[in-house]
Tab-separated table of C-alpha atoms in Angstrom:
chain	number	residue	atom	x	y	z
A	123	UNK	CA	131.742	117.965	116.733
A	124	UNK	CA	131.349	114.766	118.469
A	125	UNK	CA	128.020	112.839	118.148
A	126	UNK	CA	126.440	109.612	116.153
A	127	UNK	CA	126.503	111.768	113.063
A	128	UNK	CA	129.740	113.743	113.302
A	129	UNK	CA	130.922	114.764	109.872
A	130	UNK	CA	127.797	113.635	108.306
A	131	UNK	CA	126.638	115.753	105.165
A	132	UNK	CA	122.388	115.305	105.336
A	133	UNK	CA	119.609	116.180	102.840
A	134	UNK	CA	116.196	116.299	104.746
A	135	UNK	CA	112.982	116.761	103.067
A	136	UNK	CA	109.227	117.265	104.060
A	137	UNK	CA	110.139	120.060	107.059
A	138	UNK	CA	106.627	121.785	107.398
A	139	UNK	CA	106.282	122.889	111.075
A	140	UNK	CA	108.360	122.253	113.898
A	141	UNK	CA	105.912	119.191	114.818
A	142	UNK	CA	107.246	117.535	111.470
A	143	UNK	CA	109.021	114.317	111.724
A	144	UNK	CA	111.399	115.822	109.577
A	145	UNK	CA	112.164	118.809	111.682
A	146	UNK	CA	112.699	116.448	114.699
A	147	UNK	CA	115.125	114.472	112.702
A	148	UNK	CA	117.163	117.434	111.256
A	149	UNK	CA	117.547	118.828	114.862
A	150	UNK	CA	118.532	115.743	116.489
A	151	UNK	CA	121.051	115.157	113.307
A	152	UNK	CA	122.740	118.426	114.105
A	153	UNK	CA	122.701	117.965	117.718
A	154	UNK	CA	124.450	114.572	116.958
A	155	UNK	CA	126.970	116.699	114.420
A	156	UNK	CA	125.481	116.492	111.474
A	157	UNK	CA	125.406	119.165	108.652
A	158	UNK	CA	121.645	119.513	107.150
A	159	UNK	CA	120.657	120.722	104.492
A	160	UNK	CA	116.559	121.070	104.108
A	161	UNK	CA	113.841	120.907	101.153
A	162	UNK	CA	110.849	122.926	100.986
A	163	UNK	CA	107.980	123.053	98.474
A	164	UNK	CA	105.201	125.411	98.257
A	165	UNK	CA	105.321	127.906	101.429
A	166	UNK	CA	108.950	128.315	101.283
A	167	UNK	CA	108.824	131.156	103.640
A	168	UNK	CA	107.392	129.037	106.087
A	169	UNK	CA	110.135	126.590	106.108
A	170	UNK	CA	112.746	129.021	105.969
A	171	UNK	CA	111.406	130.519	109.338
A	172	UNK	CA	111.027	126.770	110.489
A	173	UNK	CA	114.415	125.995	109.630
A	174	UNK	CA	115.697	129.172	111.930
A	175	UNK	CA	114.468	127.416	114.866
A	176	UNK	CA	116.853	124.493	114.210
A	177	UNK	CA	120.479	124.703	116.686
A	178	UNK	CA	122.204	126.042	113.763
A	179	UNK	CA	119.816	127.504	111.112
A	180	UNK	CA	119.593	125.454	108.007
A	181	UNK	CA	119.517	126.084	104.215
A	182	UNK	CA	116.489	125.435	102.627
A	183	UNK	CA	116.463	124.452	98.801
A	184	UNK	CA	113.055	124.200	96.426
A	185	UNK	CA	112.211	121.096	95.715
A	186	UNK	CA	109.022	119.784	93.971
A	187	UNK	CA	109.535	116.104	93.397
A	188	UNK	CA	107.281	115.806	90.674
A	189	UNK	CA	109.401	118.384	88.478
A	190	UNK	CA	112.051	117.007	86.695
A	191	UNK	CA	113.889	120.377	86.284
A	192	UNK	CA	114.056	120.732	90.122
A	193	UNK	CA	115.633	117.011	90.823
A	194	UNK	CA	117.930	117.669	87.481
A	195	UNK	CA	119.283	120.740	89.295
A	196	UNK	CA	119.267	119.642	92.660
A	197	UNK	CA	122.796	118.129	92.854
A	198	UNK	CA	123.899	121.726	91.954
A	199	UNK	CA	121.538	123.460	94.321
A	200	UNK	CA	122.840	121.029	97.240
A	201	UNK	CA	126.672	121.792	96.243
A	202	UNK	CA	126.423	125.285	97.222
A	203	UNK	CA	126.051	124.467	100.617
A	204	UNK	CA	127.714	121.155	100.980
A	205	UNK	CA	130.769	119.062	98.751
A	206	UNK	CA	128.498	116.042	99.182
A	207	UNK	CA	125.918	114.054	100.980
A	208	UNK	CA	126.067	110.940	103.091
A	209	UNK	CA	122.628	110.803	103.939
A	210	UNK	CA	119.125	111.587	102.543
A	211	UNK	CA	115.670	111.680	104.255
A	212	UNK	CA	112.600	111.141	102.458
A	213	UNK	CA	109.596	112.444	104.307
A	214	UNK	CA	107.291	113.568	101.652
A	215	UNK	CA	103.448	112.318	100.973
A	216	UNK	CA	100.207	113.439	99.696
A	217	UNK	CA	96.746	112.238	98.623
A	218	UNK	CA	93.848	114.340	97.360
A	219	UNK	CA	90.870	114.218	99.492
A	220	UNK	CA	89.185	111.869	97.153
A	221	UNK	CA	92.053	109.356	97.601
A	222	UNK	CA	91.621	109.331	101.782
A	223	UNK	CA	88.091	108.887	104.039
A	224	UNK	CA	86.338	105.791	102.738
A	225	UNK	CA	85.982	106.464	98.910
A	226	UNK	CA	88.300	104.380	97.654
A	227	UNK	CA	86.008	102.525	95.080
A	228	UNK	CA	85.334	106.109	93.820
A	229	UNK	CA	88.720	107.502	93.652
A	230	UNK	CA	89.417	108.448	90.023
A	231	UNK	CA	92.962	107.461	88.535
A	232	UNK	CA	94.271	110.897	88.315
A	233	UNK	CA	94.030	111.422	91.759
A	234	UNK	CA	95.371	107.941	92.323
A	235	UNK	CA	98.009	108.910	90.430
A	236	UNK	CA	99.052	112.063	91.778
A	237	UNK	CA	99.380	110.136	95.293
A	238	UNK	CA	101.620	107.420	93.783
A	239	UNK	CA	103.684	110.289	92.008
A	240	UNK	CA	104.368	112.581	94.963
A	241	UNK	CA	104.403	109.551	97.779
A	242	UNK	CA	106.189	106.499	95.927
A	243	UNK	CA	107.866	107.167	92.750
A	244	UNK	CA	109.680	110.606	94.549
A	245	UNK	CA	111.583	108.364	96.581
A	246	UNK	CA	113.199	106.686	93.864
A	247	UNK	CA	113.433	110.268	91.855
A	248	UNK	CA	114.809	111.657	95.113
A	249	UNK	CA	117.195	109.042	95.138
A	250	UNK	CA	118.812	109.042	91.930
A	251	UNK	CA	119.037	112.977	91.790
A	252	UNK	CA	121.120	112.619	95.195
A	253	UNK	CA	123.059	109.945	93.661
A	254	UNK	CA	126.356	111.900	92.169
A	255	UNK	CA	126.109	113.532	95.710
A	256	UNK	CA	126.857	110.148	97.237
A	257	UNK	CA	129.969	108.945	95.748
A	258	UNK	CA	131.287	107.973	99.153
A	259	UNK	CA	128.187	105.576	99.769
A	260	UNK	CA	125.453	106.393	102.353
A	261	UNK	CA	122.247	106.204	103.569
A	262	UNK	CA	118.680	106.979	102.664
A	263	UNK	CA	115.664	106.691	104.949
A	264	UNK	CA	112.155	106.791	104.062
A	265	UNK	CA	108.702	107.355	106.142
A	266	UNK	CA	106.068	105.037	105.991
A	267	UNK	CA	102.653	103.952	108.171
A	268	UNK	CA	102.801	100.223	108.155
A	269	UNK	CA	101.466	99.531	104.886
A	270	UNK	CA	101.127	95.418	105.693
A	271	UNK	CA	97.242	96.205	106.724
A	272	UNK	CA	94.457	98.100	105.348
A	273	UNK	CA	93.177	100.792	107.575
A	274	UNK	CA	89.846	102.625	107.539
A	275	UNK	CA	89.870	105.736	105.715
A	276	UNK	CA	93.666	105.798	104.721
A	277	UNK	CA	92.809	104.390	101.470
A	278	UNK	CA	94.958	105.021	98.586
A	279	UNK	CA	97.483	106.708	100.714
A	280	UNK	CA	97.782	103.196	102.233
A	281	UNK	CA	98.534	101.942	98.784
A	282	UNK	CA	100.860	104.479	98.033
A	283	UNK	CA	103.000	103.743	101.306
A	284	UNK	CA	102.891	99.944	100.348
A	285	UNK	CA	104.484	100.793	97.007
A	286	UNK	CA	107.029	103.171	98.845
A	287	UNK	CA	107.998	100.255	100.902
A	288	UNK	CA	108.479	97.848	97.943
A	289	UNK	CA	110.132	100.680	96.419
A	290	UNK	CA	112.861	100.676	98.990
A	291	UNK	CA	113.606	97.157	98.663
A	292	UNK	CA	113.961	97.420	95.071
A	293	UNK	CA	116.486	100.617	96.035
A	294	UNK	CA	118.268	98.784	98.324
A	295	UNK	CA	118.801	96.102	95.726
A	296	UNK	CA	120.113	98.424	92.908
A	297	UNK	CA	122.118	101.103	94.938
A	298	UNK	CA	123.637	98.262	97.174
A	299	UNK	CA	126.777	98.546	94.449
A	300	UNK	CA	127.339	102.295	95.242
A	301	UNK	CA	127.444	101.580	98.827
A	302	UNK	CA	123.929	103.087	99.581
A	303	UNK	CA	121.608	101.506	101.969
A	304	UNK	CA	117.837	102.127	101.513
A	305	UNK	CA	115.722	101.708	104.667
A	306	UNK	CA	112.057	102.848	105.975
A	307	UNK	CA	110.898	103.829	109.066
A	308	UNK	CA	106.921	103.033	110.034
A	309	UNK	CA	106.030	105.152	112.964
A	310	UNK	CA	102.999	104.961	114.900
A	311	UNK	CA	100.676	107.924	114.564
A	312	UNK	CA	101.937	111.415	115.425
A	313	UNK	CA	100.271	114.847	115.471
A	314	UNK	CA	101.493	116.065	112.513
A	315	UNK	CA	100.298	118.692	109.955
A	316	UNK	CA	100.144	115.835	107.387
A	317	UNK	CA	98.018	113.499	109.983
A	318	UNK	CA	95.537	116.368	110.405
A	319	UNK	CA	94.516	115.905	106.643
A	320	UNK	CA	93.436	112.440	107.135
A	321	UNK	CA	89.804	111.741	107.731
A	322	UNK	CA	89.204	109.741	111.111
A	323	UNK	CA	92.845	110.422	111.971
A	324	UNK	CA	91.441	110.176	115.600
A	325	UNK	CA	90.539	106.557	115.629
A	326	UNK	CA	94.349	105.502	114.777
A	327	UNK	CA	95.361	107.731	117.975
A	328	UNK	CA	92.673	105.842	120.361
A	329	UNK	CA	93.926	102.495	119.042
A	330	UNK	CA	97.443	103.266	119.213
A	331	UNK	CA	97.141	104.586	123.070
A	332	UNK	CA	95.207	101.647	124.192
A	333	UNK	CA	97.109	98.457	122.431
A	334	UNK	CA	100.762	99.701	122.067
A	335	UNK	CA	102.706	97.418	124.795
A	336	UNK	CA	105.092	100.186	125.429
A	337	UNK	CA	102.361	103.038	125.153
A	338	UNK	CA	102.416	105.762	122.363
A	339	UNK	CA	102.759	109.577	122.862
A	340	UNK	CA	100.841	111.388	119.826
A	341	UNK	CA	102.966	114.268	120.456
A	342	UNK	CA	106.384	112.988	120.487
A	343	UNK	CA	108.239	112.244	117.190
A	344	UNK	CA	111.877	112.034	119.040
A	345	UNK	CA	111.540	107.993	119.220
A	346	UNK	CA	110.956	108.122	115.271
A	347	UNK	CA	113.827	110.596	114.592
A	348	UNK	CA	116.294	108.805	116.846
A	349	UNK	CA	115.621	105.658	114.624
A	350	UNK	CA	115.930	107.228	111.434
A	351	UNK	CA	118.966	109.085	112.904
A	352	UNK	CA	120.456	105.675	113.667
A	353	UNK	CA	120.163	104.234	110.337
A	354	UNK	CA	121.657	107.353	108.762
A	355	UNK	CA	124.642	106.698	111.037
A	356	UNK	CA	127.425	104.315	110.554
A	357	UNK	CA	125.996	101.942	113.134
A	358	UNK	CA	123.751	99.924	110.647
A	359	UNK	CA	126.627	99.282	107.707
A	360	UNK	CA	124.962	96.102	106.932
A	361	UNK	CA	121.122	96.853	107.105
A	362	UNK	CA	119.220	97.623	103.790
A	363	UNK	CA	116.068	97.012	102.300
A	364	UNK	CA	114.810	96.898	106.217
A	365	UNK	CA	111.261	98.477	107.869
A	366	UNK	CA	111.785	99.572	111.522
A	367	UNK	CA	108.822	99.899	113.077
A	368	UNK	CA	108.813	102.725	115.816
A	369	UNK	CA	104.937	102.438	117.060
A	370	UNK	CA	105.429	101.167	120.708
A	371	UNK	CA	105.013	97.433	119.274
A	372	UNK	CA	101.615	98.041	118.083
A	373	UNK	CA	102.373	96.101	114.852
A	374	UNK	CA	102.951	93.207	116.587
A	375	UNK	CA	99.658	92.956	118.636
A	376	UNK	CA	96.904	90.782	117.332
A	377	UNK	CA	93.702	93.070	117.066
């Protein structure tokens, strides 16, 4: 099959609904020639139903990124479907409600630790779990919401995303010798299930639609998916440790 990702074998995490950024990535990747394997956690049957809506139904592997047994067995379970990987998409994040919504000063460490484990440390965990599958090199791409600024109500998830962005740079440094690139895509606000859990998310939406020089479509994940697929492709062979903004240009404009 021809396409930007022809012949690529990809592992895509984070598909929850067909509005997920990860679903759009998986769909676009298949349309461009990739073979895709998905992971799911919790409501696995829901992910399996969503996987059937792709151009080609994709296998779904259970993966809790905080479960070391899941991580240790990931390689063998992926090999049941493909003989290796050329790319990995990390689209995973979670923070307890106490870590969002303006209670930054009161959030207990236990909840902060959970946010950091799921949203930050998991990037390294997923990368090392997939490393034996990437003996030909490849690309790892993570998703962030630009953490160079503090956003009202985003609180400890913003801290977790800042750690994710830093972790990507360190992975770029340590995985370069394996021919593996690590990059982050910073998307503008999109009406995904994850976004619905953020108190005051509509404030982000209003700001973006007013200020983004190119405009911003809150319900269109395709521009973000295109950036992810480009970074997974061979068209960025010497780019690593980078953060690509897909936000209509909002990040470049002063408040």
